[in-house]
Amino acid sequence: MKDDRTINQKLSFVSSFEHEEGLVIRLFRNKDHVLVSSAPDMLVYEYDTQGKLIHTYGKKGEGPEENMSVHNFDIDSNTYWLHNSEKKQLKKGSILGDKASINKNIKTKGEIAHWHGNLHIGLYCHPGKKIPTYFGVYDFEKDQVIRRFPIDSLIQEKPLAIFEGQNFYYAGTFSKNTNDDLLYSCNSIGYSFVFKRSGEVVVIKDFRELPYPALSLESNMFKLTPEIFTARSSCFGEPNEVMILANKNIFERRDDIFFVDIYNVQTGKYLRSISCPLSKDNERPLFISYRNQQLCVNYVDGTIAFYNIQKI
């Protein structure tokens, strides 16, 4: 497959530190700090950009690992939200410790993430279905789904069911920007969805024409593993931009060539790409997060590095 990326920017290394508290499974930016959730203890760690531990959230063992998709975490004013995917619970707590936390059982098929106020967005199934069929807007106070976004109407085509009956179908990651827009990237089907605070949904299709061709699957040209799909994460970038971490292309799944592909939030169109380096120990990137014109990259070996983005 021809690689038509437009590369007119590069990453300039700023600093890095090692997260030594287990495997990183989520990475978020909160102002100038970094929020890291990790296995096996399932706590959330807050660091400054020099690696100084500022705070630890949650209780040990609170979010058991589930197919590399553990929980989402968000701070909204003095409130924090924590999703425990195995217990199917959503927790609301106070970072000041002045209020008792509240747990509610939820029936999502996978992840749910805080949107704004008491609203969250998660993947849901219709009765009798095993595969998620819609994104639901869940109201924590009302304890019910108040709006639905059917997946088949959002993408207007049935994606290749390469994971049908398995937990990785529609697997992906959530991230949020400062405008309370929520981004969900489906790693296995090549689609991302931007849920804007206004209620509008923008669909982004991978410019490399994912999902994966059936021919490639039948001829075993590459191996489908959780590790491959975890390697493709996303975040919001500059205003009106989405950044998606991806390796070179679907026919050349090399562990040494990665890019950050950038799309327009309003139109879903591809804009440009940035080459993403390996860690100093030549490990591949796993998660990305962006804030203040700086890209934060987490690598498989636990390294968390910061890069400035410069024009070439």
Short mmCIF file of C-alpha atoms in Angstrom, two decimals:
data_model
loop_
_atom_site.label_atom_id
_atom_site.label_comp_id
_atom_site.label_asym_id
_atom_site.label_seq_id
_atom_site.Cartn_x
_atom_site.Cartn_y
_atom_site.Cartn_z
CA MET A 1 0.00 0.00 0.00
CA LYS A 2 1.30 3.44 -0.94
CA ASP A 3 2.10 5.69 2.01
CA ASP A 4 0.84 9.19 1.19
CA ARG A 5 1.76 10.89 4.44
CA THR A 6 2.63 14.59 4.41
CA ILE A 7 5.55 15.18 6.80
CA ASN A 8 6.46 18.82 7.46
CA GLN A 9 7.02 18.68 11.23
CA LYS A 10 9.40 16.86 13.54
CA LEU A 11 9.71 16.05 17.24
CA SER A 12 12.47 17.65 19.33
CA PHE A 13 13.31 15.83 22.59
CA VAL A 14 12.81 17.83 25.80
CA SER A 15 12.92 15.45 28.78
CA SER A 16 11.91 12.00 29.99
CA PHE A 17 11.49 9.90 33.12
CA GLU A 18 10.75 6.28 33.97
CA HIS A 19 7.41 5.13 35.34
CA GLU A 20 8.46 2.23 37.56
CA GLU A 21 5.08 1.29 39.03
CA GLY A 22 4.07 -1.38 36.55
CA LEU A 23 2.81 -1.39 32.96
CA VAL A 24 1.29 1.88 31.75
CA ILE A 25 -2.24 1.31 30.47
CA ARG A 26 -3.55 4.88 30.20
CA LEU A 27 -1.89 8.26 29.78
CA PHE A 28 -3.59 11.64 30.25
CA ARG A 29 -2.42 15.24 30.50
CA ASN A 30 -3.90 17.45 33.22
CA LYS A 31 -2.62 21.01 32.88
CA ASP A 32 1.18 20.65 33.14
CA HIS A 33 1.04 17.25 34.81
CA VAL A 34 0.73 13.68 33.54
CA LEU A 35 -1.82 11.16 34.80
CA VAL A 36 -0.74 7.52 34.44
CA SER A 37 -2.80 4.44 35.24
CA SER A 38 -0.89 1.18 35.41
CA ALA A 39 -1.08 -2.55 36.09
CA PRO A 40 -0.88 -4.57 38.27
CA ASP A 41 -1.75 -2.25 41.19
CA MET A 42 -4.37 -0.30 39.16
CA LEU A 43 -3.65 3.03 40.80
CA VAL A 44 -3.51 6.38 38.99
CA TYR A 45 -0.28 8.37 39.39
CA GLU A 46 0.09 12.10 38.83
CA TYR A 47 3.58 13.32 37.84
CA ASP A 48 5.07 16.64 36.85
CA THR A 49 7.08 16.74 33.62
CA GLN A 50 10.30 15.97 35.51
CA GLY A 51 8.91 12.72 36.93
CA LYS A 52 8.16 13.96 40.46
CA LEU A 53 5.18 12.07 41.92
CA ILE A 54 2.53 14.62 42.91
CA HIS A 55 -0.41 12.45 43.94
CA THR A 56 -1.81 8.92 43.78
CA TYR A 57 -5.52 8.23 43.17
CA GLY A 58 -7.68 5.18 43.81
CA LYS A 59 -7.11 2.07 45.89
CA LYS A 60 -4.76 -0.76 45.12
CA GLY A 61 -6.47 -3.35 42.94
CA GLU A 62 -9.40 -1.08 42.13
CA GLY A 63 -9.34 -1.60 38.38
CA PRO A 64 -8.26 -5.16 37.50
CA GLU A 65 -6.74 -5.68 34.09
CA GLU A 66 -9.12 -6.68 31.32
CA ASN A 67 -7.64 -7.21 27.88
CA MET A 68 -5.33 -4.22 28.24
CA SER A 69 -8.41 -2.00 28.64
CA VAL A 70 -8.66 -1.14 32.29
CA HIS A 71 -10.25 2.15 33.23
CA ASN A 72 -10.66 5.77 32.33
CA PHE A 73 -9.81 8.55 34.73
CA ASP A 74 -10.70 12.24 34.66
CA ILE A 75 -10.48 15.25 36.96
CA ASP A 76 -13.27 17.84 36.67
CA SER A 77 -12.75 20.73 39.11
CA ASN A 78 -12.45 18.97 42.51
CA THR A 79 -14.20 15.80 41.33
CA TYR A 80 -12.51 12.73 39.91
CA TRP A 81 -14.14 9.94 37.92
CA LEU A 82 -12.77 6.40 37.78
CA HIS A 83 -14.07 3.54 35.64
CA ASN A 84 -13.50 -0.01 36.90
CA SER A 85 -14.16 -2.14 33.83
CA GLU A 86 -14.11 -5.59 35.48
CA LYS A 87 -16.55 -4.65 38.24
CA LYS A 88 -18.48 -2.53 35.72
CA GLN A 89 -18.53 0.33 38.17
CA LEU A 90 -18.20 4.07 37.75
CA LYS A 91 -16.82 5.92 40.74
CA LYS A 92 -17.25 9.59 41.60
CA GLY A 93 -14.91 10.96 44.28
CA SER A 94 -13.47 14.18 45.64
CA ILE A 95 -9.77 14.95 45.18
CA LEU A 96 -10.04 17.00 48.39
CA GLY A 97 -11.24 14.00 50.36
CA ASP A 98 -14.10 16.03 51.82
CA LYS A 99 -16.90 13.90 50.38
CA ALA A 100 -17.64 10.20 50.37
CA SER A 101 -17.13 8.52 47.02
CA ILE A 102 -20.13 7.14 45.11
CA ASN A 103 -20.09 3.92 43.06
CA LYS A 104 -22.70 3.00 40.47
CA ASN A 105 -22.97 -0.20 38.47
CA ILE A 106 -23.08 0.31 34.70
CA LYS A 107 -23.84 -2.04 31.83
CA THR A 108 -21.41 -0.91 29.17
CA LYS A 109 -19.73 -3.29 26.73
CA GLY A 110 -16.22 -2.05 27.36
CA GLU A 111 -15.15 1.46 28.19
CA ILE A 112 -16.93 4.54 29.44
CA ALA A 113 -15.36 7.99 29.83
CA HIS A 114 -16.33 11.26 31.49
CA TRP A 115 -17.66 13.83 29.00
CA HIS A 116 -18.79 16.87 30.99
CA GLY A 117 -20.82 17.52 34.14
CA ASN A 118 -22.47 14.23 35.14
CA LEU A 119 -22.45 12.90 31.57
CA HIS A 120 -20.33 10.00 30.32
CA ILE A 121 -20.06 8.19 26.98
CA GLY A 122 -19.65 4.44 26.68
CA LEU A 123 -20.15 1.50 24.32
CA TYR A 124 -23.41 -0.41 24.76
CA CYS A 125 -25.14 -3.46 23.28
CA HIS A 126 -28.77 -3.94 22.38
CA PRO A 127 -30.41 -6.88 24.22
CA GLY A 128 -29.22 -10.20 22.87
CA LYS A 129 -26.21 -8.71 21.10
CA LYS A 130 -22.59 -9.47 21.99
CA ILE A 131 -20.98 -6.72 19.94
CA PRO A 132 -21.48 -3.03 20.83
CA THR A 133 -24.19 -1.43 18.71
CA TYR A 134 -24.25 2.16 19.97
CA PHE A 135 -22.49 4.84 21.97
CA GLY A 136 -24.65 5.79 24.93
CA VAL A 137 -24.63 9.08 26.86
CA TYR A 138 -24.93 8.03 30.50
CA ASP A 139 -26.20 10.49 33.14
CA PHE A 140 -24.59 9.61 36.48
CA GLU A 141 -27.23 11.42 38.57
CA LYS A 142 -30.20 9.94 36.69
CA ASP A 143 -28.42 6.57 36.44
CA GLN A 144 -29.60 6.02 32.88
CA VAL A 145 -28.63 6.42 29.24
CA ILE A 146 -30.26 9.61 27.98
CA ARG A 147 -29.07 9.55 24.35
CA ARG A 148 -27.82 6.99 21.83
CA PHE A 149 -25.52 7.24 18.82
CA PRO A 150 -25.96 4.03 16.73
CA ILE A 151 -22.59 2.91 15.38
CA ASP A 152 -23.95 1.72 12.03
CA SER A 153 -25.45 5.15 11.34
CA LEU A 154 -22.22 6.91 12.30
CA ILE A 155 -19.99 4.96 9.92
CA GLN A 156 -22.76 4.06 7.43
CA GLU A 157 -21.14 0.78 6.56
CA LYS A 158 -20.57 -2.50 8.30
CA PRO A 159 -16.90 -2.84 9.22
CA LEU A 160 -15.08 -6.09 8.63
CA ALA A 161 -16.06 -8.28 11.58
CA ILE A 162 -12.56 -9.52 12.31
CA PHE A 163 -13.23 -9.63 16.05
CA GLU A 164 -16.83 -10.76 16.09
CA GLY A 165 -17.60 -12.55 19.33
CA GLN A 166 -14.38 -11.30 20.92
CA ASN A 167 -13.63 -8.50 23.34
CA PHE A 168 -11.48 -6.58 20.87
CA TYR A 169 -14.29 -5.68 18.47
CA TYR A 170 -14.57 -1.88 18.58
CA ALA A 171 -11.73 -1.85 21.12
CA GLY A 172 -10.14 1.56 21.48
CA THR A 173 -9.21 4.46 23.74
CA PHE A 174 -10.90 7.65 24.94
CA SER A 175 -9.29 11.06 25.38
CA LYS A 176 -10.62 14.57 26.02
CA ASN A 177 -9.64 18.16 25.28
CA THR A 178 -10.10 21.34 27.30
CA ASN A 179 -13.37 22.10 25.48
CA ASP A 180 -14.96 18.91 26.86
CA ASP A 181 -14.92 17.25 23.43
CA LEU A 182 -14.44 13.50 23.78
CA LEU A 183 -12.47 11.37 21.30
CA TYR A 184 -12.78 7.61 20.87
CA SER A 185 -10.47 5.78 18.46
CA CYS A 186 -11.48 2.25 17.46
CA ASN A 187 -8.18 0.50 16.97
CA SER A 188 -9.54 -2.47 15.04
CA ILE A 189 -11.77 -0.84 12.41
CA GLY A 190 -9.88 2.32 11.48
CA TYR A 191 -12.49 4.82 12.69
CA SER A 192 -12.38 7.53 15.34
CA PHE A 193 -15.32 9.49 16.75
CA VAL A 194 -15.28 13.02 18.16
CA PHE A 195 -18.21 13.71 20.49
CA LYS A 196 -18.36 17.49 20.70
CA ARG A 197 -19.86 19.15 23.76
CA SER A 198 -22.49 20.66 21.45
CA GLY A 199 -23.78 17.13 20.79
CA GLU A 200 -22.39 16.90 17.25
CA VAL A 201 -20.41 13.78 16.30
CA VAL A 202 -17.54 13.96 13.79
CA VAL A 203 -16.37 10.69 12.23
CA ILE A 204 -12.70 10.31 11.27
CA LYS A 205 -11.73 7.50 8.89
CA ASP A 206 -8.11 6.37 8.74
CA PHE A 207 -6.66 7.81 5.53
CA ARG A 208 -4.85 4.50 4.92
CA GLU A 209 -8.20 2.86 4.21
CA LEU A 210 -8.56 0.63 7.22
CA PRO A 211 -10.24 -1.70 8.25
CA TYR A 212 -7.90 -4.50 7.40
CA PRO A 213 -8.53 -6.35 4.11
CA ALA A 214 -9.90 -9.86 4.48
CA LEU A 215 -7.20 -11.10 2.09
CA SER A 216 -4.51 -10.07 4.55
CA LEU A 217 -6.22 -11.96 7.34
CA GLU A 218 -6.71 -15.11 5.29
CA SER A 219 -3.11 -15.19 4.11
CA ASN A 220 -1.77 -14.48 7.61
CA MET A 221 0.25 -11.52 6.40
CA PHE A 222 0.25 -10.16 9.91
CA LYS A 223 -0.71 -11.42 13.33
CA LEU A 224 -3.73 -9.96 15.10
CA THR A 225 -2.84 -9.57 18.76
CA PRO A 226 -3.92 -7.23 21.58
CA GLU A 227 -0.41 -5.77 21.52
CA ILE A 228 -0.78 -4.55 17.94
CA PHE A 229 -3.98 -2.68 18.62
CA THR A 230 -2.86 -1.24 21.94
CA ALA A 231 -0.02 0.38 19.99
CA ARG A 232 -2.46 2.66 18.21
CA SER A 233 -3.75 5.39 20.54
CA SER A 234 -4.97 8.94 20.05
CA CYS A 235 -5.40 12.36 21.62
CA PHE A 236 -6.49 15.89 20.78
CA GLY A 237 -3.76 18.17 19.45
CA GLU A 238 -3.90 21.81 18.46
CA PRO A 239 -7.39 23.40 18.26
CA ASN A 240 -9.50 21.48 15.74
CA GLU A 241 -6.93 18.69 15.43
CA VAL A 242 -6.80 15.03 16.43
CA MET A 243 -3.55 13.06 16.70
CA ILE A 244 -3.50 9.28 16.12
CA LEU A 245 -0.47 7.08 16.80
CA ALA A 246 -0.03 4.43 14.10
CA ASN A 247 2.70 2.26 12.67
CA LYS A 248 3.77 2.63 9.05
CA ASN A 249 0.93 0.85 7.25
CA ILE A 250 -1.15 -2.29 7.46
CA PHE A 251 1.06 -4.33 5.12
CA GLU A 252 4.32 -3.39 6.82
CA ARG A 253 3.62 -3.73 10.54
CA ARG A 254 7.15 -2.99 11.67
CA ASP A 255 7.99 -2.27 15.29
CA ASP A 256 10.49 0.46 14.38
CA ILE A 257 8.48 2.89 12.22
CA PHE A 258 5.70 4.90 13.83
CA PHE A 259 3.88 8.10 12.96
CA VAL A 260 1.49 10.51 14.61
CA ASP A 261 -1.20 11.13 11.99
CA ILE A 262 -3.12 14.40 12.36
CA TYR A 263 -6.74 14.96 11.31
CA ASN A 264 -9.16 17.90 11.32
CA VAL A 265 -11.77 17.75 14.09
CA GLN A 266 -14.42 19.56 12.07
CA THR A 267 -14.17 17.59 8.82
CA GLY A 268 -12.40 14.36 9.77
CA LYS A 269 -9.94 14.89 6.92
CA TYR A 270 -6.27 13.88 7.09
CA LEU A 271 -3.86 16.84 7.43
CA ARG A 272 -0.26 15.72 8.00
CA SER A 273 2.00 13.37 9.98
CA ILE A 274 4.97 13.48 12.34
CA SER A 275 7.54 10.70 12.60
CA CYS A 276 7.52 9.31 16.15
CA PRO A 277 10.88 7.98 17.44
CA LEU A 278 11.48 4.87 19.51
CA SER A 279 12.66 5.20 23.11
CA LYS A 280 16.36 5.42 23.96
CA ASP A 281 16.27 1.64 24.42
CA ASN A 282 14.57 1.22 21.03
CA GLU A 283 11.16 0.34 22.46
CA ARG A 284 8.00 1.24 20.55
CA PRO A 285 5.56 4.01 21.53
CA LEU A 286 2.36 2.92 23.24
CA PHE A 287 0.28 5.99 24.19
CA ILE A 288 0.35 9.68 23.32
CA SER A 289 -1.03 12.83 24.92
CA TYR A 290 -0.71 16.48 23.90
CA ARG A 291 -0.80 19.76 25.79
CA ASN A 292 0.78 23.21 25.46
CA GLN A 293 2.44 22.50 22.07
CA GLN A 294 4.17 19.48 23.54
CA LEU A 295 3.67 15.79 22.75
CA CYS A 296 3.97 13.29 25.59
CA VAL A 297 4.81 9.73 24.52
CA ASN A 298 4.71 6.63 26.69
CA TYR A 299 6.84 3.69 25.54
CA VAL A 300 6.52 -0.03 26.20
CA ASP A 301 9.46 0.03 28.63
CA GLY A 302 7.73 2.60 30.89
CA THR A 303 9.62 5.63 29.58
CA ILE A 304 7.51 8.79 29.45
CA ALA A 305 9.10 11.36 27.13
CA PHE A 306 8.21 14.93 26.17
CA TYR A 307 8.81 16.43 22.73
CA ASN A 308 8.36 19.87 21.24
CA ILE A 309 6.88 19.92 17.74
CA GLN A 310 8.87 21.92 15.20
CA LYS A 311 8.52 22.69 11.51
CA ILE A 312 10.99 20.99 9.17
#
